[in-house]
mmCIF file of C-alpha atoms in Angstrom:
data_model
loop_
_atom_site.group_PDB
_atom_site.id
_atom_site.type_symbol
_atom_site.label_atom_id
_atom_site.label_comp_id
_atom_site.label_asym_id
_atom_site.label_seq_id
_atom_site.Cartn_x
_atom_site.Cartn_y
_atom_site.Cartn_z
ATOM 1 C CA MET W 1 -8.515 -61.442 -56.256
ATOM 2 C CA SER W 2 -11.809 -60.538 -57.747
ATOM 3 C CA ALA W 3 -13.477 -57.148 -57.612
ATOM 4 C CA LEU W 4 -16.073 -58.471 -55.180
ATOM 5 C CA GLN W 5 -13.439 -59.620 -52.723
ATOM 6 C CA THR W 6 -11.691 -56.258 -52.977
ATOM 7 C CA ALA W 7 -14.914 -54.386 -52.221
ATOM 8 C CA VAL W 8 -15.615 -56.595 -49.204
ATOM 9 C CA LEU W 9 -12.109 -55.993 -47.874
ATOM 10 C CA LEU W 10 -12.462 -52.224 -48.240
ATOM 11 C CA LEU W 11 -15.843 -52.369 -46.480
ATOM 12 C CA LEU W 12 -14.338 -54.299 -43.557
ATOM 13 C CA LEU W 13 -11.456 -51.819 -43.256
ATOM 14 C CA SER W 14 -13.862 -48.853 -43.186
ATOM 15 C CA CYS W 15 -16.015 -50.514 -40.487
ATOM 16 C CA PHE W 16 -12.936 -51.204 -38.398
ATOM 17 C CA SER W 17 -11.900 -47.557 -38.624
ATOM 18 C CA LEU W 18 -15.362 -46.476 -37.424
ATOM 19 C CA ILE W 19 -15.383 -48.687 -34.340
ATOM 20 C CA ALA W 20 -11.783 -47.895 -33.423
ATOM 21 C CA PRO W 21 -11.035 -45.433 -30.553
ATOM 22 C CA PRO W 22 -11.423 -41.769 -31.569
ATOM 23 C CA CYS W 23 -7.795 -40.885 -30.879
ATOM 24 C CA THR W 24 -4.590 -42.427 -29.668
ATOM 25 C CA GLY W 25 -1.520 -40.923 -28.136
ATOM 26 C CA GLY W 26 1.802 -42.213 -26.951
ATOM 27 C CA GLY W 27 0.949 -45.740 -28.097
ATOM 28 C CA SER W 28 -2.040 -46.047 -25.688
ATOM 29 C CA VAL W 29 -5.773 -45.965 -26.448
ATOM 30 C CA CYS W 30 -7.481 -42.677 -25.442
ATOM 31 C CA SER W 31 -11.058 -43.132 -24.247
ATOM 32 C CA CYS W 32 -12.051 -39.437 -23.978
ATOM 33 C CA ASN W 33 -15.532 -38.271 -24.877
ATOM 34 C CA ILE W 34 -14.953 -37.025 -28.417
ATOM 35 C CA THR W 35 -17.854 -34.569 -28.260
ATOM 36 C CA ASN W 36 -16.699 -32.874 -25.054
ATOM 37 C CA SER W 37 -12.897 -33.075 -25.254
ATOM 38 C CA ARG W 38 -9.871 -33.885 -27.322
ATOM 39 C CA CYS W 39 -6.945 -36.225 -26.719
ATOM 40 C CA ASP W 40 -3.399 -34.845 -26.670
ATOM 41 C CA GLU W 41 -0.241 -36.628 -27.791
ATOM 42 C CA PHE W 42 0.232 -38.170 -24.336
ATOM 43 C CA GLY W 43 -3.223 -39.723 -24.212
ATOM 44 C CA VAL W 44 -4.610 -37.214 -21.684
ATOM 45 C CA CYS W 45 -8.107 -35.782 -22.102
ATOM 46 C CA SER W 46 -8.346 -32.003 -22.521
ATOM 47 C CA CYS W 47 -11.924 -31.032 -21.598
ATOM 48 C CA ASP W 48 -13.981 -28.349 -23.317
ATOM 49 C CA PRO W 49 -15.359 -25.456 -21.199
ATOM 50 C CA GLY W 50 -18.251 -26.652 -19.052
ATOM 51 C CA TRP W 51 -17.074 -30.249 -18.772
ATOM 52 C CA ASP W 52 -15.042 -31.985 -16.079
ATOM 53 C CA GLY W 53 -13.844 -35.408 -15.013
ATOM 54 C CA GLU W 54 -11.103 -37.805 -16.045
ATOM 55 C CA LEU W 55 -12.909 -38.634 -19.291
ATOM 56 C CA CYS W 56 -14.624 -35.220 -19.624
ATOM 57 C CA ASP W 57 -18.038 -36.830 -19.203
ATOM 58 C CA ARG W 58 -19.314 -34.763 -16.224
ATOM 59 C CA CYS W 59 -20.960 -31.362 -16.789
ATOM 60 C CA VAL W 60 -20.201 -28.319 -14.626
ATOM 61 C CA PRO W 61 -23.326 -26.832 -12.936
ATOM 62 C CA MET W 62 -24.100 -23.124 -12.609
ATOM 63 C CA PRO W 63 -21.816 -21.315 -10.143
ATOM 64 C CA GLY W 64 -23.680 -20.958 -6.839
ATOM 65 C CA CYS W 65 -25.969 -23.921 -7.406
ATOM 66 C CA VAL W 66 -26.581 -25.438 -3.935
ATOM 67 C CA HIS W 67 -29.059 -28.288 -4.207
ATOM 68 C CA GLY W 68 -29.097 -28.949 -7.955
ATOM 69 C CA SER W 69 -27.466 -30.863 -10.805
ATOM 70 C CA CYS W 70 -27.005 -30.504 -14.581
ATOM 71 C CA LEU W 71 -27.335 -32.402 -17.846
ATOM 72 C CA GLN W 72 -25.644 -29.697 -19.864
ATOM 73 C CA PRO W 73 -23.002 -27.205 -18.706
ATOM 74 C CA TRP W 74 -24.117 -24.257 -16.537
ATOM 75 C CA GLN W 75 -27.503 -25.743 -15.617
ATOM 76 C CA CYS W 76 -29.015 -25.931 -12.106
ATOM 77 C CA THR W 77 -31.803 -28.498 -11.978
ATOM 78 C CA CYS W 78 -33.198 -28.476 -8.446
ATOM 79 C CA GLU W 79 -33.558 -31.564 -6.330
ATOM 80 C CA THR W 80 -36.885 -32.560 -4.789
ATOM 81 C CA GLY W 81 -37.973 -30.072 -2.116
ATOM 82 C CA TRP W 82 -35.754 -27.222 -3.296
ATOM 83 C CA GLY W 83 -36.452 -24.303 -5.602
ATOM 84 C CA GLY W 84 -35.208 -20.932 -6.745
ATOM 85 C CA ARG W 85 -32.595 -19.985 -9.318
ATOM 86 C CA PHE W 86 -29.763 -21.557 -7.311
ATOM 87 C CA CYS W 87 -31.894 -24.281 -5.702
ATOM 88 C CA ASP W 88 -31.372 -22.728 -2.275
ATOM 89 C CA LYS W 89 -35.021 -22.189 -1.316
ATOM 90 C CA ASP W 90 -36.595 -24.823 0.925
ATOM 91 C CA LEU W 91 -40.018 -25.657 -0.523
ATOM 92 C CA THR W 92 -41.009 -27.597 2.571
ATOM 93 C CA VAL W 93 -40.475 -24.713 4.969
ATOM 94 C CA CYS W 94 -44.213 -24.079 5.361
ATOM 95 C CA LEU W 95 -44.906 -27.751 6.082
ATOM 96 C CA GLN W 96 -41.984 -28.617 8.344
ATOM 97 C CA LYS W 97 -40.742 -25.407 10.015
ATOM 98 C CA GLN W 98 -43.976 -23.337 10.071
ATOM 99 C CA PRO W 99 -42.263 -19.927 10.267
ATOM 100 C CA CYS W 100 -45.454 -17.829 10.505
ATOM 101 C CA GLN W 101 -46.567 -16.884 14.041
ATOM 102 C CA ASN W 102 -49.746 -15.878 15.785
ATOM 103 C CA GLY W 103 -52.008 -18.054 13.630
ATOM 104 C CA ALA W 104 -50.776 -16.675 10.282
ATOM 105 C CA THR W 105 -51.002 -18.720 7.059
ATOM 106 C CA CYS W 106 -47.792 -19.671 5.206
ATOM 107 C CA VAL W 107 -47.958 -19.451 1.390
ATOM 108 C CA MET W 108 -45.163 -20.599 -0.967
ATOM 109 C CA GLU W 109 -44.369 -18.489 -4.034
ATOM 110 C CA ASP W 110 -43.012 -19.471 -7.439
ATOM 111 C CA SER W 111 -39.611 -17.975 -6.609
ATOM 112 C CA GLY W 112 -39.205 -20.338 -3.655
ATOM 113 C CA ASP W 113 -39.872 -17.745 -0.953
ATOM 114 C CA PHE W 114 -42.762 -17.834 1.478
ATOM 115 C CA THR W 115 -45.248 -15.209 2.632
ATOM 116 C CA CYS W 116 -47.168 -15.027 5.889
ATOM 117 C CA LEU W 117 -50.801 -13.910 5.769
ATOM 118 C CA CYS W 118 -51.247 -12.253 9.201
ATOM 119 C CA LEU W 119 -54.426 -12.158 11.210
ATOM 120 C CA GLU W 120 -55.974 -8.841 12.140
ATOM 121 C CA GLY W 121 -53.953 -7.001 14.768
ATOM 122 C CA PHE W 122 -50.558 -8.493 13.782
ATOM 123 C CA HIS W 123 -47.857 -7.503 11.294
ATOM 124 C CA GLY W 124 -44.224 -8.165 10.399
ATOM 125 C CA PRO W 125 -42.410 -10.600 8.069
ATOM 126 C CA THR W 126 -43.570 -13.573 10.146
ATOM 127 C CA CYS W 127 -46.514 -11.808 11.851
ATOM 128 C CA GLN W 128 -44.467 -11.629 15.042
ATOM 129 C CA LYS W 129 -45.452 -8.050 15.894
ATOM 130 C CA LYS W 130 -48.722 -6.897 17.370
ATOM 131 C CA THR W 131 -50.470 -3.689 16.437
ATOM 132 C CA GLY W 132 -49.469 -1.862 19.636
ATOM 133 C CA PRO W 133 -49.248 1.803 20.670
ATOM 134 C CA CYS W 134 -46.221 2.591 18.492
ATOM 135 C CA TYR W 135 -47.890 1.107 15.375
ATOM 136 C CA GLN W 136 -51.373 2.501 15.919
ATOM 137 C CA ARG W 137 -50.292 6.124 15.891
ATOM 138 C CA ARG W 138 -47.312 8.208 14.898
ATOM 139 C CA SER W 139 -44.309 7.913 17.229
ATOM 140 C CA PRO W 140 -44.518 10.553 19.965
ATOM 141 C CA CYS W 141 -40.750 10.444 20.662
ATOM 142 C CA LYS W 142 -38.887 13.657 19.796
ATOM 143 C CA ASN W 143 -35.298 14.513 18.806
ATOM 144 C CA GLY W 144 -34.777 11.183 17.053
ATOM 145 C CA GLY W 145 -36.009 8.987 19.928
ATOM 146 C CA LEU W 146 -37.023 5.389 19.190
ATOM 147 C CA CYS W 147 -40.510 4.216 20.172
ATOM 148 C CA GLU W 148 -40.625 0.838 21.919
ATOM 149 C CA ASP W 149 -43.683 -1.211 22.982
ATOM 150 C CA ALA W 150 -42.293 -4.787 23.172
ATOM 151 C CA ASP W 151 -43.369 -5.553 19.566
ATOM 152 C CA GLY W 152 -46.850 -4.255 20.354
ATOM 153 C CA PHE W 153 -47.486 -6.500 23.347
ATOM 154 C CA ALA W 154 -46.807 -3.753 25.912
ATOM 155 C CA SER W 155 -49.690 -1.690 27.197
ATOM 156 C CA LYS W 156 -47.678 1.552 27.170
ATOM 157 C CA LEU W 157 -44.934 2.802 24.910
ATOM 158 C CA THR W 158 -41.497 4.084 25.946
ATOM 159 C CA CYS W 159 -38.968 6.305 24.167
ATOM 160 C CA LEU W 160 -35.302 5.334 23.771
ATOM 161 C CA CYS W 161 -33.494 8.704 23.586
ATOM 162 C CA LEU W 162 -30.330 9.608 21.719
ATOM 163 C CA ALA W 163 -27.243 10.806 23.603
ATOM 164 C CA GLY W 164 -27.701 14.362 24.873
ATOM 165 C CA PHE W 165 -31.497 14.177 25.419
ATOM 166 C CA THR W 166 -33.678 13.001 28.262
ATOM 167 C CA GLY W 167 -37.325 13.067 29.376
ATOM 168 C CA GLN W 168 -40.369 10.862 28.863
ATOM 169 C CA ARG W 169 -40.538 11.815 25.176
ATOM 170 C CA CYS W 170 -36.831 12.826 24.760
ATOM 171 C CA GLU W 171 -37.879 16.468 24.752
ATOM 172 C CA THR W 172 -35.211 17.787 27.186
ATOM 173 C CA ASN W 173 -31.625 18.601 26.178
ATOM 174 C CA VAL W 174 -29.083 17.447 28.757
ATOM 175 C CA ASP W 175 -27.083 20.326 30.292
ATOM 176 C CA ASP W 176 -23.496 19.389 29.453
ATOM 177 C CA CYS W 177 -22.185 22.379 31.481
ATOM 178 C CA GLN W 178 -23.656 21.033 34.709
ATOM 179 C CA MET W 179 -20.285 19.583 35.780
ATOM 180 C CA THR W 180 -18.512 22.964 35.133
ATOM 181 C CA PRO W 181 -15.782 21.564 32.875
ATOM 182 C CA CYS W 182 -14.285 24.976 31.976
ATOM 183 C CA ALA W 183 -11.411 26.291 34.172
ATOM 184 C CA THR W 184 -9.913 29.732 34.961
ATOM 185 C CA GLY W 185 -13.334 31.363 35.110
ATOM 186 C CA ALA W 186 -14.219 30.564 31.488
ATOM 187 C CA THR W 187 -17.832 30.629 30.274
ATOM 188 C CA CYS W 188 -19.388 27.258 29.350
ATOM 189 C CA VAL W 189 -21.734 27.150 26.358
ATOM 190 C CA ASP W 190 -24.042 24.118 26.225
ATOM 191 C CA GLY W 191 -24.652 22.252 22.965
ATOM 192 C CA ILE W 192 -26.260 19.013 21.794
ATOM 193 C CA ASN W 193 -24.266 16.310 23.545
ATOM 194 C CA ARG W 194 -21.286 18.674 23.715
ATOM 195 C CA PHE W 195 -20.072 21.965 25.194
ATOM 196 C CA SER W 196 -17.570 24.722 24.423
ATOM 197 C CA CYS W 197 -15.569 27.088 26.656
ATOM 198 C CA LEU W 198 -15.179 30.829 26.073
ATOM 199 C CA CYS W 199 -11.705 31.456 27.524
ATOM 200 C CA PRO W 200 -10.688 34.762 29.193
ATOM 201 C CA ALA W 201 -7.756 36.786 27.901
ATOM 202 C CA GLY W 202 -4.416 35.018 28.292
ATOM 203 C CA PHE W 203 -5.784 31.443 28.236
ATOM 204 C CA THR W 204 -6.563 28.911 25.534
ATOM 205 C CA GLY W 205 -7.342 25.217 25.069
ATOM 206 C CA ARG W 206 -10.542 23.178 25.159
ATOM 207 C CA PHE W 207 -10.900 23.700 28.906
ATOM 208 C CA CYS W 208 -9.045 27.075 28.991
ATOM 209 C CA THR W 209 -6.203 25.580 31.032
ATOM 210 C CA ILE W 210 -3.238 26.715 28.881
ATOM 211 C CA SER W 211 -1.779 30.106 29.763
ATOM 212 C CA LEU W 212 -0.452 32.247 26.951
ATOM 213 C CA GLU W 213 1.628 34.559 29.213
ATOM 214 C CA ASP W 214 3.919 32.056 30.940
ATOM 215 C CA CYS W 215 6.157 31.538 27.892
ATOM 216 C CA SER W 216 5.801 35.024 26.436
ATOM 217 C CA SER W 217 8.805 36.311 28.466
ATOM 218 C CA ARG W 218 11.014 33.429 27.234
ATOM 219 C CA PRO W 219 12.106 32.215 30.648
ATOM 220 C CA CYS W 220 13.989 29.133 29.376
ATOM 221 C CA LEU W 221 17.734 29.720 28.915
ATOM 222 C CA ASN W 222 20.341 28.021 26.723
ATOM 223 C CA ALA W 223 17.905 27.369 23.838
ATOM 224 C CA GLY W 224 15.475 25.528 26.120
ATOM 225 C CA ARG W 225 11.910 24.950 24.882
ATOM 226 C CA CYS W 226 9.054 26.393 26.966
ATOM 227 C CA LEU W 227 5.840 24.427 27.536
ATOM 228 C CA ASP W 228 2.718 26.077 28.997
ATOM 229 C CA ARG W 229 1.059 24.340 31.922
ATOM 230 C CA ALA W 230 -2.173 24.899 33.778
ATOM 231 C CA ARG W 231 -0.193 26.574 36.544
ATOM 232 C CA GLY W 232 3.132 27.913 35.325
ATOM 233 C CA PHE W 233 5.452 26.550 32.676
ATOM 234 C CA HIS W 234 8.004 23.805 32.099
ATOM 235 C CA CYS W 235 11.356 24.095 30.308
ATOM 236 C CA VAL W 236 12.656 21.264 28.127
ATOM 237 C CA CYS W 237 16.444 21.753 28.347
ATOM 238 C CA GLN W 238 19.049 21.031 25.705
ATOM 239 C CA PRO W 239 21.675 18.333 26.419
ATOM 240 C CA GLY W 240 24.222 19.630 28.905
ATOM 241 C CA PHE W 241 21.863 21.898 30.890
ATOM 242 C CA THR W 242 19.387 21.402 33.693
ATOM 243 C CA GLY W 243 17.361 23.402 36.192
ATOM 244 C CA THR W 244 13.969 25.103 36.254
ATOM 245 C CA THR W 245 14.969 27.487 33.482
ATOM 246 C CA CYS W 246 17.881 25.394 32.099
ATOM 247 C CA GLU W 247 20.352 27.709 33.831
ATOM 248 C CA ILE W 248 22.610 25.037 35.397
ATOM 249 C CA PRO W 249 25.244 23.451 33.131
ATOM 250 C CA VAL W 250 25.937 19.787 33.679
ATOM 251 C CA ASN W 251 29.728 20.433 33.586
ATOM 252 C CA ARG W 252 30.430 22.294 36.879
ATOM 253 C CA SER W 253 33.871 23.534 35.779
ATOM 254 C CA ASN W 254 32.299 25.791 33.169
ATOM 255 C CA ALA W 255 29.382 26.895 35.349
ATOM 256 C CA SER W 256 30.641 30.413 35.954
ATOM 257 C CA ILE W 257 31.472 31.007 32.271
ATOM 258 C CA ASN W 258 28.080 29.750 31.034
ATOM 259 C CA ALA W 259 26.218 31.693 33.702
ATOM 260 C CA SER W 260 28.010 34.882 32.661
ATOM 261 C CA ILE W 261 27.241 34.278 28.996
ATOM 262 C CA ASN W 262 23.568 33.555 29.719
ATOM 263 C CA ALA W 263 23.247 36.625 31.902
ATOM 264 C CA SER W 264 24.830 38.884 29.289
ATOM 265 C CA THR W 265 22.623 37.388 26.540
ATOM 266 C CA ASN W 266 19.512 37.896 28.651
ATOM 267 C CA SER W 267 20.401 41.484 29.447
ATOM 268 C CA SER W 268 20.971 42.294 25.780
ATOM 269 C CA THR W 269 17.844 40.592 24.406
ATOM 270 C CA ASN W 270 15.485 41.337 27.294
ATOM 271 C CA PRO W 271 16.810 44.100 29.577
ATOM 272 C CA GLY W 272 13.721 44.017 31.791
ATOM 273 C CA HIS W 273 14.084 40.307 32.605
ATOM 274 C CA ARG W 274 16.390 39.305 35.479
ATOM 275 C CA SER W 275 16.616 35.760 36.752
ATOM 276 C CA PRO W 276 16.724 35.222 40.500
ATOM 277 C CA GLY W 277 20.191 35.806 42.004
ATOM 278 C CA TRP W 278 21.460 37.547 38.886
ATOM 279 C CA GLU W 279 24.670 39.528 39.258
ATOM 280 C CA ARG W 280 26.926 41.223 36.736
ATOM 281 C CA PRO W 281 29.812 38.923 35.879
ATOM 282 C CA VAL W 282 33.306 39.916 37.018
ATOM 283 C CA TYR W 283 36.104 39.202 34.533
ATOM 284 C CA ASP W 284 39.734 38.749 35.598
ATOM 285 C CA ASP W 285 42.999 38.632 33.690
ATOM 286 C CA ARG W 286 43.555 34.903 34.102
ATOM 287 C CA PRO W 287 43.974 33.068 30.800
ATOM 288 C CA LEU W 288 41.050 30.997 29.643
ATOM 289 C CA LYS W 289 41.865 27.330 29.305
ATOM 290 C CA VAL W 290 40.059 25.426 26.609
ATOM 291 C CA THR W 291 40.314 21.659 26.644
ATOM 292 C CA VAL W 292 39.985 19.883 23.320
ATOM 293 C CA SER W 293 39.246 16.219 23.525
ATOM 294 C CA GLU W 294 40.993 14.193 20.853
ATOM 295 C CA ARG W 295 39.197 11.210 19.530
ATOM 296 C CA SER W 296 41.415 8.282 18.759
ATOM 297 C CA ALA W 297 41.334 6.928 15.277
ATOM 298 C CA ALA W 298 38.752 4.278 14.960
ATOM 299 C CA SER W 299 40.055 0.868 14.074
ATOM 300 C CA LEU W 300 38.796 -1.055 11.118
ATOM 301 C CA SER W 301 35.637 -2.997 11.667
ATOM 302 C CA ASP W 302 35.410 -6.721 10.988
ATOM 303 C CA LEU W 303 33.609 -6.137 7.700
ATOM 304 C CA GLN W 304 36.214 -3.632 6.486
ATOM 305 C CA LEU W 305 39.067 -5.986 7.455
ATOM 306 C CA LEU W 306 37.382 -8.835 5.570
ATOM 307 C CA VAL W 307 37.022 -6.674 2.450
ATOM 308 C CA VAL W 308 40.721 -5.682 2.596
ATOM 309 C CA LEU W 309 41.812 -9.333 2.910
ATOM 310 C CA VAL W 310 39.602 -10.375 -0.002
ATOM 311 C CA LEU W 311 40.996 -7.594 -2.226
ATOM 312 C CA LEU W 312 44.571 -8.541 -1.253
ATOM 313 C CA GLY W 313 43.950 -12.184 -2.122
ATOM 314 C CA VAL W 314 42.430 -11.263 -5.490
ATOM 315 C CA THR W 315 45.458 -9.052 -6.281
ATOM 316 C CA VAL W 316 47.931 -11.851 -5.483
ATOM 317 C CA CYS W 317 45.967 -14.309 -7.625
ATOM 318 C CA VAL W 318 45.945 -11.888 -10.564
ATOM 319 C CA VAL W 319 49.738 -11.364 -10.317
ATOM 320 C CA LEU W 320 50.425 -15.116 -10.156
ATOM 321 C CA LEU W 321 48.097 -15.791 -13.084
ATOM 322 C CA THR W 322 49.825 -13.115 -15.171
ATOM 323 C CA ALA W 323 53.271 -14.566 -14.457
ATOM 324 C CA ILE W 324 52.107 -18.083 -15.341
ATOM 325 C CA LEU W 325 50.602 -16.879 -18.637
ATOM 326 C CA ILE W 326 53.866 -15.081 -19.578
ATOM 327 C CA MET W 327 56.004 -18.142 -18.842
ATOM 328 C CA TRP W 328 53.579 -20.392 -20.710
ATOM 329 C CA GLY W 329 53.819 -18.096 -23.752
ATOM 330 C CA ARG W 330 57.596 -18.314 -23.751
ATOM 331 C CA CYS W 331 57.517 -22.096 -23.492
ATOM 332 C CA ARG W 332 55.104 -22.257 -26.416
ATOM 333 C CA ASP W 333 57.554 -20.190 -28.563
ATOM 334 C CA CYS W 334 60.391 -22.579 -27.678
ATOM 335 C CA GLY W 335 58.544 -25.540 -29.142
ATOM 336 C CA HIS W 336 60.031 -28.872 -28.025
ATOM 337 C CA ALA W 337 63.329 -27.346 -26.854
ATOM 338 C CA PRO W 338 63.653 -26.726 -23.123
ATOM 339 C CA CYS W 339 62.616 -23.246 -22.076
ATOM 340 C CA TRP W 340 65.421 -22.901 -19.554
ATOM 341 C CA PRO W 341 68.785 -23.909 -21.244
ATOM 342 C CA SER W 342 71.624 -25.574 -19.330
ATOM 343 C CA PRO W 343 74.758 -23.588 -18.353
ATOM 344 C CA SER W 344 76.862 -25.199 -21.105
ATOM 345 C CA GLN W 345 74.279 -24.334 -23.772
ATOM 346 C CA GLN W 346 74.063 -20.830 -22.435
ATOM 347 C CA GLY W 347 77.873 -20.459 -22.701
ATOM 348 C CA GLU W 348 77.932 -21.671 -26.314
ATOM 349 C CA ARG W 349 75.135 -19.292 -27.208
ATOM 350 C CA ASN W 350 77.026 -16.407 -25.665
ATOM 351 C CA SER W 351 80.234 -17.346 -27.516
ATOM 352 C CA ARG W 352 78.362 -17.446 -30.798
ATOM 353 C CA GLN W 353 76.731 -14.128 -30.248
ATOM 354 C CA ALA W 354 79.844 -12.367 -28.916
ATOM 355 C CA PRO W 355 81.505 -11.626 -32.289
ATOM 356 C CA ARG W 356 78.284 -10.205 -33.612
ATOM 357 C CA ASP W 357 77.054 -8.335 -30.628
ATOM 358 C CA ASP W 358 80.286 -6.967 -29.000
ATOM 359 C CA PRO W 359 81.727 -3.971 -30.930
ATOM 360 C CA GLU W 360 85.060 -4.149 -29.039
ATOM 361 C CA SER W 361 85.700 -7.717 -30.130
ATOM 362 C CA GLN W 362 85.017 -6.736 -33.743
ATOM 363 C CA SER W 363 87.456 -3.830 -33.558
ATOM 364 C CA SER W 364 90.215 -6.007 -32.038
ATOM 365 C CA PHE W 365 89.725 -8.589 -34.802
ATOM 366 C CA LEU W 366 90.139 -5.907 -37.485
ATOM 367 C CA THR W 367 93.245 -4.483 -35.801
ATOM 368 C CA ALA W 368 94.938 -7.895 -35.673
ATOM 369 C CA ALA W 369 94.282 -8.523 -39.380
ATOM 370 C CA GLU W 370 95.713 -5.213 -40.565
ATOM 371 C CA PRO W 371 99.517 -6.132 -40.220
ATOM 372 C CA GLN W 372 98.995 -9.331 -42.157
ATOM 373 C CA LYS W 373 97.476 -7.349 -45.055
ATOM 374 C CA LYS W 374 100.458 -4.967 -45.084
ATOM 375 C CA LYS W 375 102.933 -7.885 -45.082
ATOM 376 C CA LEU W 376 101.270 -9.435 -48.063
ATOM 377 C CA ASN W 377 101.338 -6.135 -49.961
ATOM 378 C CA VAL W 378 105.129 -5.771 -49.381
ATOM 379 C CA GLU W 379 105.885 -9.268 -50.627
ATOM 380 C CA VAL W 380 103.923 -8.637 -53.768
ATOM 381 C CA ILE W 381 105.832 -5.424 -54.532
ATOM 382 C CA GLN W 382 109.303 -7.049 -54.033
ATOM 383 C CA THR W 383 108.510 -9.872 -56.338
#
């Protein structure tokens, strides 16, 4: 092959590499836009910021762009008839909708907004208001009143007053004490849309309806709680007592004992106070019986019984597992021999171990051999 042929071959290979797809992945051709994305190992296009689409060939417009498009990311090129930064201003509003009233002229601005040039005697954003009494002079309404003249088309103005004021020009303060809201002879003081009550001695509250003297003598017995009322008081009794002053026990058998205790407590803490029908208790020598109610032992609940059964089952499983592991260890030490020998093998093992283990058998064996030794010694001496 000549040098010219080699050069031509290299030139063809380089041209083929230029026209080949920009990237491949997973054995498939990736057709992503190489300037706006990259191709991963699976042949999927990963777009750069500002680009979107399956092939990353569609730009992302400016956020908030309504009637616009883009050639580059974050642009907002307005469509025909729309303007403004976000293409949300209708440029045909003056021609189609004609928002200006009363003969005003509509003018479009560069920002996309419109302005109404009002005729003489009119004003407002769309020239909808007439130069009426409220606009021609300063508002005559007092104390924060709002001047109204029907957008200037009314011949006379009116004042819309705030709460607490009245009159043609809102100049009069409403008398809030006119309905005499204060009770028990209290003095009412008028304010701006409010009032206050100056209570006499012994009363309190917004309307002076709460008496301070009803509960001062502590009329509620047996730790009852006293509540002041407009006329009198009310006792909130503790459990087990009832009555106007919580003087009646719910258990009638102990009524006399509790009444005596309450009366003695009252006389010691407040000698001047005597409840109606109070008499000094009379004590006799009869023994006082006290009944103690015994509460039976509560049985186990279903949840507690379930827990006990689960713990019992776990304990049995642990014991069985321990026994199995011990027996398996013994069988492993035995090797191939059976772990539980037969009765005959057990007897032979015992017979073999008896001479070594039993001290009595050893002593009897020695005693039986001693005469034979003496006999042999005598025969030797005679010879």
